[in-house]
Short mmCIF file of C-alpha atoms in Angstrom, two decimals:
data_model
loop_
_atom_site.label_atom_id
_atom_site.label_comp_id
_atom_site.label_asym_id
_atom_site.label_seq_id
_atom_site.Cartn_x
_atom_site.Cartn_y
_atom_site.Cartn_z
CA UNK N 24 -42.73 140.13 145.19
CA UNK N 25 -41.35 138.78 148.46
CA UNK N 26 -42.13 139.74 152.02
CA UNK N 27 -39.48 141.54 154.06
CA UNK N 28 -37.99 139.12 156.59
CA UNK N 29 -34.71 138.87 158.48
CA UNK N 30 -33.59 136.45 155.75
CA UNK N 31 -34.31 139.10 153.11
CA UNK N 32 -32.30 141.69 155.06
CA UNK N 33 -29.39 139.26 155.23
CA UNK N 34 -29.61 138.51 151.51
CA UNK N 35 -29.44 142.23 150.72
CA UNK N 36 -26.38 142.56 152.95
CA UNK N 37 -24.73 139.68 151.09
CA UNK N 38 -25.14 141.47 147.75
CA UNK N 39 -21.80 143.25 147.42
CA UNK N 40 -21.63 144.10 143.72
CA UNK N 41 -20.94 147.77 143.10
CA UNK N 42 -22.78 149.90 142.21
CA UNK N 43 -25.62 148.85 144.49
CA UNK N 44 -28.75 150.94 143.94
CA UNK N 45 -31.40 151.47 146.63
CA UNK N 46 -34.57 153.39 145.80
CA UNK N 47 -37.19 154.28 148.40
CA UNK N 48 -40.44 156.17 147.97
CA UNK N 49 -43.71 156.66 149.85
CA UNK N 50 -46.76 155.06 148.25
CA UNK N 51 -50.40 154.54 149.11
CA UNK N 52 -53.19 152.12 148.42
CA UNK N 53 -54.00 154.13 145.35
CA UNK N 54 -57.13 155.46 143.88
CA UNK N 55 -56.83 155.82 140.12
CA UNK N 56 -55.94 159.50 140.49
CA UNK N 57 -52.81 158.60 142.46
CA UNK N 58 -51.41 155.98 140.08
CA UNK N 59 -49.91 158.49 137.65
CA UNK N 60 -48.37 160.53 140.47
CA UNK N 61 -46.55 157.51 141.89
CA UNK N 62 -45.29 156.34 138.50
CA UNK N 63 -43.91 159.83 137.82
CA UNK N 64 -42.27 159.80 141.24
CA UNK N 65 -40.43 156.57 140.42
CA UNK N 66 -39.50 157.89 136.97
CA UNK N 67 -37.90 160.94 138.58
CA UNK N 68 -35.96 158.80 141.05
CA UNK N 69 -34.69 156.64 138.18
CA UNK N 70 -33.55 159.77 136.33
CA UNK N 71 -31.58 160.80 139.43
CA UNK N 72 -30.07 157.32 139.55
CA UNK N 73 -29.08 157.49 135.86
CA UNK N 74 -27.26 160.76 136.50
CA UNK N 75 -25.31 159.27 139.42
CA UNK N 76 -24.34 156.19 137.41
CA UNK N 77 -23.17 158.32 134.51
CA UNK N 78 -21.38 161.12 136.38
CA UNK N 79 -19.92 159.28 139.38
CA UNK N 80 -19.39 155.79 137.95
CA UNK N 81 -18.72 156.60 134.29
CA UNK N 82 -21.17 153.98 133.04
CA UNK N 83 -22.40 154.49 129.46
CA UNK N 84 -26.08 155.04 128.69
CA UNK N 85 -26.61 151.63 127.10
CA UNK N 86 -25.37 149.81 130.19
CA UNK N 87 -27.33 152.12 132.50
CA UNK N 88 -30.56 151.32 130.66
CA UNK N 89 -29.81 147.61 130.96
CA UNK N 90 -29.21 147.83 134.71
CA UNK N 91 -32.31 149.94 135.39
CA UNK N 92 -34.69 148.20 132.96
CA UNK N 93 -36.48 146.00 135.56
CA UNK N 94 -37.33 149.10 137.61
CA UNK N 95 -38.12 151.21 134.54
CA UNK N 96 -40.64 148.56 133.45
CA UNK N 97 -42.63 149.27 136.61
CA UNK N 98 -43.20 152.91 135.68
CA UNK N 99 -45.97 152.13 133.16
CA UNK N 100 -47.31 149.07 134.97
CA UNK N 101 -50.72 150.31 136.10
CA UNK N 102 -51.64 147.09 137.89
CA UNK N 103 -48.41 147.32 139.89
CA UNK N 104 -49.29 150.83 141.12
CA UNK N 105 -52.84 149.84 142.03
CA UNK N 106 -51.50 147.35 144.59
CA UNK N 107 -49.39 149.39 146.99
CA UNK N 108 -48.99 149.74 150.74
CA UNK N 109 -47.29 152.60 152.63
CA UNK N 110 -43.92 152.44 150.90
CA UNK N 111 -41.89 150.93 148.08
CA UNK N 112 -38.27 149.74 148.26
CA UNK N 113 -36.30 148.73 145.15
CA UNK N 114 -32.82 147.17 145.09
CA UNK N 115 -30.75 146.80 141.93
CA UNK N 116 -27.27 145.88 140.85
CA UNK N 117 -25.95 144.42 137.61
CA UNK N 118 -27.13 140.90 138.50
CA UNK N 119 -29.87 141.53 141.06
CA UNK N 120 -33.32 143.12 141.15
CA UNK N 121 -35.96 142.98 143.85
CA UNK N 122 -38.71 145.22 145.15
CA UNK N 123 -40.84 145.22 148.28
CA UNK N 124 -44.17 146.80 149.11
CA UNK N 125 -43.75 147.74 152.74
CA UNK N 126 -46.11 148.57 155.59
CA UNK N 127 -44.13 151.49 157.02
CA UNK N 128 -43.88 154.89 155.36
CA UNK N 129 -40.66 155.29 153.39
CA UNK N 130 -38.55 158.39 152.66
CA UNK N 131 -38.09 159.46 149.04
CA UNK N 132 -34.48 158.85 148.08
CA UNK N 133 -32.06 156.98 145.86
CA UNK N 134 -28.58 155.90 146.95
CA UNK N 135 -25.82 154.38 144.88
CA UNK N 136 -22.64 152.98 146.45
CA UNK N 137 -21.01 149.70 147.42
CA UNK N 138 -23.79 148.63 149.84
CA UNK N 139 -27.55 148.43 149.65
CA UNK N 140 -29.23 150.92 151.99
CA UNK N 141 -30.96 148.63 154.49
CA UNK N 142 -31.65 151.06 157.34
CA UNK N 143 -34.94 152.30 155.93
CA UNK N 144 -36.09 148.68 155.52
CA UNK N 145 -35.26 147.61 159.08
CA UNK N 146 -38.50 148.95 160.62
CA UNK N 147 -40.31 146.22 158.63
CA UNK N 148 -38.76 143.59 160.91
CA UNK N 149 -38.33 145.63 164.10
CA UNK N 150 -40.24 145.11 167.32
CA UNK N 151 -41.30 148.74 167.73
CA UNK N 152 -43.13 149.22 164.44
CA UNK N 153 -44.98 146.03 163.68
CA UNK N 154 -47.17 143.66 165.59
CA UNK N 155 -49.31 140.64 164.73
CA UNK N 156 -52.92 139.95 165.59
CA UNK N 157 -54.50 136.51 165.64
CA UNK N 158 -58.28 136.79 165.38
CA UNK N 159 -59.48 133.51 166.74
CA UNK N 160 -62.84 131.75 166.72
CA UNK N 161 -64.18 128.28 166.06
CA UNK N 162 -65.51 129.46 162.70
CA UNK N 163 -62.34 131.08 161.37
CA UNK N 164 -58.93 132.36 162.28
CA UNK N 165 -56.97 135.12 160.58
CA UNK N 166 -53.55 136.66 161.12
CA UNK N 167 -52.85 140.34 160.49
CA UNK N 168 -49.65 142.33 160.28
CA UNK N 169 -50.36 145.73 161.82
CA UNK N 170 -48.55 149.06 162.05
CA UNK N 171 -49.64 152.48 163.26
CA UNK N 172 -51.16 153.22 159.87
CA UNK N 173 -51.98 149.92 158.22
CA UNK N 174 -53.26 146.39 158.59
CA UNK N 175 -52.61 143.48 156.22
CA UNK N 176 -54.15 140.02 156.25
CA UNK N 177 -51.51 137.31 155.90
CA UNK N 178 -51.71 133.90 154.24
CA UNK N 179 -49.84 131.37 156.36
CA UNK N 180 -49.25 127.78 155.34
CA UNK N 181 -50.16 124.99 157.70
CA UNK N 182 -52.94 126.72 159.63
CA UNK N 183 -56.44 125.20 159.66
CA UNK N 184 -59.17 127.54 158.46
CA UNK N 185 -61.64 126.59 161.17
CA UNK N 186 -62.37 124.09 163.93
CA UNK N 187 -64.35 122.06 161.39
CA UNK N 188 -61.10 121.34 159.54
CA UNK N 189 -59.90 119.51 162.65
CA UNK N 190 -63.14 117.77 163.52
CA UNK N 191 -63.39 116.07 160.15
CA UNK N 192 -60.25 114.12 161.06
CA UNK N 193 -61.33 113.34 164.61
CA UNK N 194 -63.31 110.20 165.39
CA UNK N 195 -66.38 112.06 166.57
CA UNK N 196 -69.53 113.47 165.04
CA UNK N 197 -69.82 116.17 167.67
CA UNK N 198 -68.76 119.80 167.21
CA UNK N 199 -68.81 122.92 169.33
CA UNK N 200 -72.19 123.83 167.88
CA UNK N 201 -74.12 121.25 169.88
CA UNK N 202 -76.93 122.42 172.15
CA UNK N 203 -76.77 122.45 175.91
CA UNK N 204 -79.20 119.50 176.15
CA UNK N 205 -76.45 117.22 174.73
CA UNK N 206 -75.20 116.71 178.24
CA UNK N 207 -72.44 119.26 178.71
CA UNK N 208 -71.75 122.96 178.64
CA UNK N 209 -70.07 124.44 175.60
CA UNK N 210 -68.81 127.58 173.95
CA UNK N 211 -71.38 129.01 171.57
CA UNK N 212 -70.67 132.43 170.06
CA UNK N 213 -68.67 133.46 173.09
CA UNK N 214 -71.03 132.20 175.79
CA UNK N 215 -70.65 129.48 178.44
CA UNK N 216 -67.65 127.43 179.52
CA UNK N 217 -65.72 124.58 177.96
CA UNK N 218 -66.13 120.98 179.09
CA UNK N 219 -63.26 118.46 178.83
CA UNK N 220 -64.30 116.99 175.48
CA UNK N 221 -64.77 120.37 173.89
CA UNK N 222 -61.47 121.59 175.34
CA UNK N 223 -59.57 118.68 173.79
CA UNK N 224 -61.00 119.54 170.38
CA UNK N 225 -60.01 123.16 170.86
CA UNK N 226 -56.50 122.18 171.95
CA UNK N 227 -56.02 120.19 168.75
CA UNK N 228 -57.29 123.11 166.71
CA UNK N 229 -55.10 125.62 168.52
CA UNK N 230 -52.00 123.42 168.33
CA UNK N 231 -52.24 123.35 164.54
CA UNK N 232 -52.71 127.13 164.48
CA UNK N 233 -49.74 127.61 166.79
CA UNK N 234 -47.49 125.32 164.77
CA UNK N 235 -48.11 127.14 161.49
CA UNK N 236 -48.10 130.60 163.02
CA UNK N 237 -45.00 130.14 165.19
CA UNK N 238 -43.03 128.69 162.29
CA UNK N 239 -43.97 131.68 160.17
CA UNK N 240 -43.24 134.25 162.88
CA UNK N 241 -39.88 132.75 163.81
CA UNK N 242 -38.80 132.96 160.16
CA UNK N 243 -40.19 136.46 159.82
CA UNK N 244 -38.93 138.21 162.95
CA UNK N 245 -35.84 136.23 163.96
CA UNK N 246 -34.63 137.48 167.35
CA UNK N 247 -36.80 140.59 167.29
CA UNK N 248 -39.38 140.69 170.07
CA UNK N 249 -42.35 141.34 167.78
CA UNK N 250 -45.56 140.90 169.78
CA UNK N 251 -48.58 138.76 168.99
CA UNK N 252 -52.01 139.81 170.26
CA UNK N 253 -55.02 137.50 170.27
CA UNK N 254 -58.57 138.70 169.75
CA UNK N 255 -61.19 136.14 170.75
CA UNK N 256 -64.04 135.46 173.15
CA UNK N 257 -62.97 135.36 176.79
CA UNK N 258 -63.17 131.56 177.19
CA UNK N 259 -60.77 130.79 174.31
CA UNK N 260 -57.74 132.85 175.30
CA UNK N 261 -56.54 130.80 178.34
CA UNK N 262 -56.84 127.63 176.24
CA UNK N 263 -54.76 129.16 173.44
CA UNK N 264 -52.17 130.41 175.95
CA UNK N 265 -51.87 126.85 177.26
CA UNK N 266 -50.51 125.54 173.94
CA UNK N 267 -48.80 128.68 172.60
CA UNK N 268 -45.08 128.35 171.77
CA UNK N 269 -44.44 131.82 170.34
CA UNK N 270 -42.38 133.64 173.02
CA UNK N 271 -43.86 137.10 172.47
CA UNK N 272 -47.56 136.36 172.84
CA UNK N 273 -48.87 139.19 175.03
CA UNK N 274 -50.81 138.43 178.20
CA UNK N 275 -53.37 141.07 177.32
CA UNK N 276 -55.92 139.95 174.75
CA UNK N 277 -58.84 141.77 173.14
CA UNK N 278 -62.14 140.21 174.14
CA UNK N 279 -64.87 139.72 171.58
CA UNK N 280 -65.94 137.54 168.69
CA UNK N 281 -63.85 138.73 165.70
CA UNK N 282 -65.88 136.93 163.01
CA UNK N 283 -67.68 140.01 161.72
CA UNK N 284 -65.13 142.69 162.63
CA UNK N 285 -63.27 144.30 159.69
CA UNK N 286 -59.44 144.40 159.75
CA UNK N 287 -59.26 148.17 160.34
CA UNK N 288 -61.37 147.82 163.46
CA UNK N 289 -59.24 144.91 164.71
CA UNK N 290 -56.17 147.10 164.24
CA UNK N 291 -57.74 149.92 166.28
CA UNK N 292 -58.81 147.59 169.07
CA UNK N 293 -55.32 146.10 169.46
CA UNK N 294 -53.13 149.16 168.82
CA UNK N 295 -53.03 150.47 172.38
CA UNK N 296 -51.92 147.09 173.77
CA UNK N 297 -49.14 146.83 171.19
CA UNK N 298 -47.73 150.28 171.72
CA UNK N 299 -47.72 149.96 175.50
CA UNK N 300 -45.52 146.91 174.94
CA UNK N 301 -43.25 148.86 172.59
CA UNK N 302 -42.81 151.63 175.15
CA UNK N 303 -41.64 149.09 177.73
CA UNK N 304 -39.16 147.53 175.30
CA UNK N 305 -37.67 150.90 174.34
CA UNK N 306 -37.50 151.86 178.01
CA UNK N 307 -35.55 148.67 178.68
CA UNK N 308 -32.94 149.57 176.04
CA UNK N 309 -32.77 153.06 177.56
CA UNK N 310 -32.30 151.57 181.04
CA UNK N 311 -29.49 149.26 179.95
CA UNK N 312 -27.77 152.11 178.14
CA UNK N 313 -27.94 154.41 181.18
CA UNK N 314 -26.80 151.66 183.55
CA UNK N 315 -23.71 151.05 181.40
CA UNK N 316 -22.79 154.66 180.62
CA UNK N 317 -19.31 155.46 181.86
CA UNK N 318 -18.22 151.81 181.95
CA UNK N 319 -16.72 151.74 178.47
CA UNK N 320 -19.52 149.43 177.27
CA UNK N 321 -21.48 152.14 175.45
CA UNK N 322 -20.72 154.79 172.85
CA UNK N 323 -22.48 157.60 171.04
CA UNK N 324 -19.52 158.44 168.79
CA UNK N 325 -20.10 157.40 165.18
CA UNK N 326 -16.42 156.79 164.42
CA UNK N 327 -15.99 154.50 167.45
CA UNK N 328 -19.22 152.66 166.69
CA UNK N 329 -18.26 152.06 163.05
CA UNK N 330 -14.98 150.49 164.18
CA UNK N 331 -16.67 148.43 166.91
CA UNK N 332 -19.25 147.10 164.43
CA UNK N 333 -16.47 145.63 162.31
CA UNK N 334 -14.95 143.77 165.27
CA UNK N 335 -18.13 142.07 166.58
CA UNK N 336 -18.29 144.29 169.67
CA UNK N 337 -21.86 145.59 169.31
CA UNK N 338 -24.73 143.83 171.02
CA UNK N 339 -27.38 146.52 170.44
CA UNK N 340 -27.20 149.42 167.99
CA UNK N 341 -29.79 152.21 168.05
CA UNK N 342 -29.96 154.68 165.13
CA UNK N 343 -32.15 157.73 164.64
CA UNK N 344 -34.48 157.43 161.69
CA UNK N 345 -33.66 159.32 158.47
CA UNK N 346 -30.08 160.29 159.34
CA UNK N 347 -26.93 159.82 157.26
CA UNK N 348 -23.22 160.60 157.36
CA UNK N 349 -20.98 159.68 154.47
CA UNK N 350 -17.41 158.52 154.83
CA UNK N 351 -15.39 155.31 154.75
CA UNK N 352 -13.67 152.90 157.11
CA UNK N 353 -10.00 151.93 156.73
CA UNK N 354 -9.83 148.45 158.24
CA UNK N 355 -6.04 148.22 158.03
CA UNK N 356 -5.50 151.34 160.13
CA UNK N 357 -8.83 151.16 162.01
CA UNK N 358 -9.70 154.74 161.08
CA UNK N 359 -12.86 156.45 159.87
CA UNK N 360 -12.93 159.30 157.38
CA UNK N 361 -15.96 161.59 157.36
CA UNK N 362 -16.98 163.83 154.47
CA UNK N 363 -19.75 166.32 153.89
CA UNK N 364 -22.78 164.45 152.54
CA UNK N 365 -23.17 166.86 149.66
CA UNK N 366 -19.57 166.12 148.59
CA UNK N 367 -19.91 162.33 148.57
CA UNK N 368 -18.16 160.35 145.85
CA UNK N 369 -18.65 156.79 144.74
CA UNK N 370 -16.01 155.31 147.07
CA UNK N 371 -17.81 156.74 150.13
CA UNK N 372 -20.91 155.33 151.77
CA UNK N 373 -23.34 156.05 154.59
CA UNK N 374 -21.56 155.09 157.80
CA UNK N 375 -24.80 154.62 159.76
CA UNK N 376 -25.87 152.02 157.20
CA UNK N 377 -22.37 150.50 157.26
CA UNK N 378 -22.48 150.13 161.06
CA UNK N 379 -25.95 148.55 160.86
CA UNK N 380 -24.81 146.05 158.23
CA UNK N 381 -21.79 144.94 160.25
CA UNK N 382 -23.75 144.74 163.49
CA UNK N 383 -26.28 142.41 161.85
CA UNK N 384 -23.55 140.33 160.21
CA UNK N 385 -21.94 139.85 163.61
CA UNK N 386 -25.14 138.82 165.38
CA UNK N 387 -26.12 142.11 167.01
CA UNK N 388 -29.53 143.79 167.06
CA UNK N 389 -30.26 147.05 165.25
CA UNK N 390 -33.12 149.40 166.09
CA UNK N 391 -34.18 152.45 164.09
CA UNK N 392 -36.13 154.88 166.27
CA UNK N 393 -37.84 158.20 165.71
CA UNK N 394 -36.05 161.23 167.10
CA UNK N 395 -38.28 161.55 170.16
CA UNK N 396 -37.57 157.92 171.11
CA UNK N 397 -33.78 158.19 171.05
CA UNK N 398 -32.11 157.96 174.49
CA UNK N 399 -30.56 161.30 175.50
CA UNK N 400 -31.51 162.72 172.10
CA UNK N 401 -28.51 161.01 170.47
CA UNK N 402 -28.20 160.26 166.75
CA UNK N 403 -26.68 156.84 167.39
CA UNK N 404 -25.71 154.72 170.36
CA UNK N 405 -24.21 151.31 170.83
CA UNK N 406 -24.25 148.88 173.73
CA UNK N 407 -21.09 146.78 173.55
CA UNK N 408 -20.55 143.12 174.34
CA UNK N 409 -17.08 143.83 175.68
#
């Protein structure tokens, strides 16, 4: 199972074999009593998918079973269900199968049309849902992916496990755990200040952390402004800031030695800082939108936005969470046809998802916000490049 990254989103967009099946469902880190419930939930969603494939696409039962087999195999996989997060996303076509355990709560739905439904997956890589925490000490460092409801420890290649990993390659027998009578002042469990020799050791340690972490984060978040918060003793943070190369490290840190603090507590201690940052970012989008209203560089009309997305006009696209409108776009005549969602047929698709796909393909940013966060209470809005 892969992690959801911008690269994963792009790979799903590139899959254009019809029918493309997207299945979403809420899950939970399950006690044994919940395992059966979740497996039944997936089984029911697969039954709905079978019906769509048979009735709307005319695919025979034998071929349907072949297409859905990788997902159907998960239904009775007890170990699979015992290792869940907040949501599950499954993507299938005739030659492709992938699933993702995700940190954000998912709706329960299955869609079948010419595109994978990526909108519900976008919060996994968006700035306003996720943030990272680096718990930093000389004894250990850990990186966590946090949301409102969850925290997950990440394994990142290229990061040293502790300062000792660095010192064993340095031509010195000294470490930060020397006593004050050794001739200088030192950090010891969060106390004191850092002398020049100790600082150089810390800088080497932090540079290696930064290199591994920044490489990972840049691949994970792309252009999204996903924040990083550091938790460490007071003396370490200005030294880490000195070498940091990740552009969205927040100036506010959480003070304290994180060595013996469980992940849930780290999440709670950092949450307020993260969500103050998110509010400012959303307010900035709102400000830009309001500044440009009436200039022809914004729109809240779905039909106009769908067309603009296909012609590389959209710089920022904001969509309300859990909304859909089926229809199709005629590129030759530059027209959009809308239909009632309950009357959708297999040659129609969700136009919100379609606009998101084309915006991403053409280098724009897409944000999926809860209803109360949407500027002017709109369902969708676009900020145009031209």
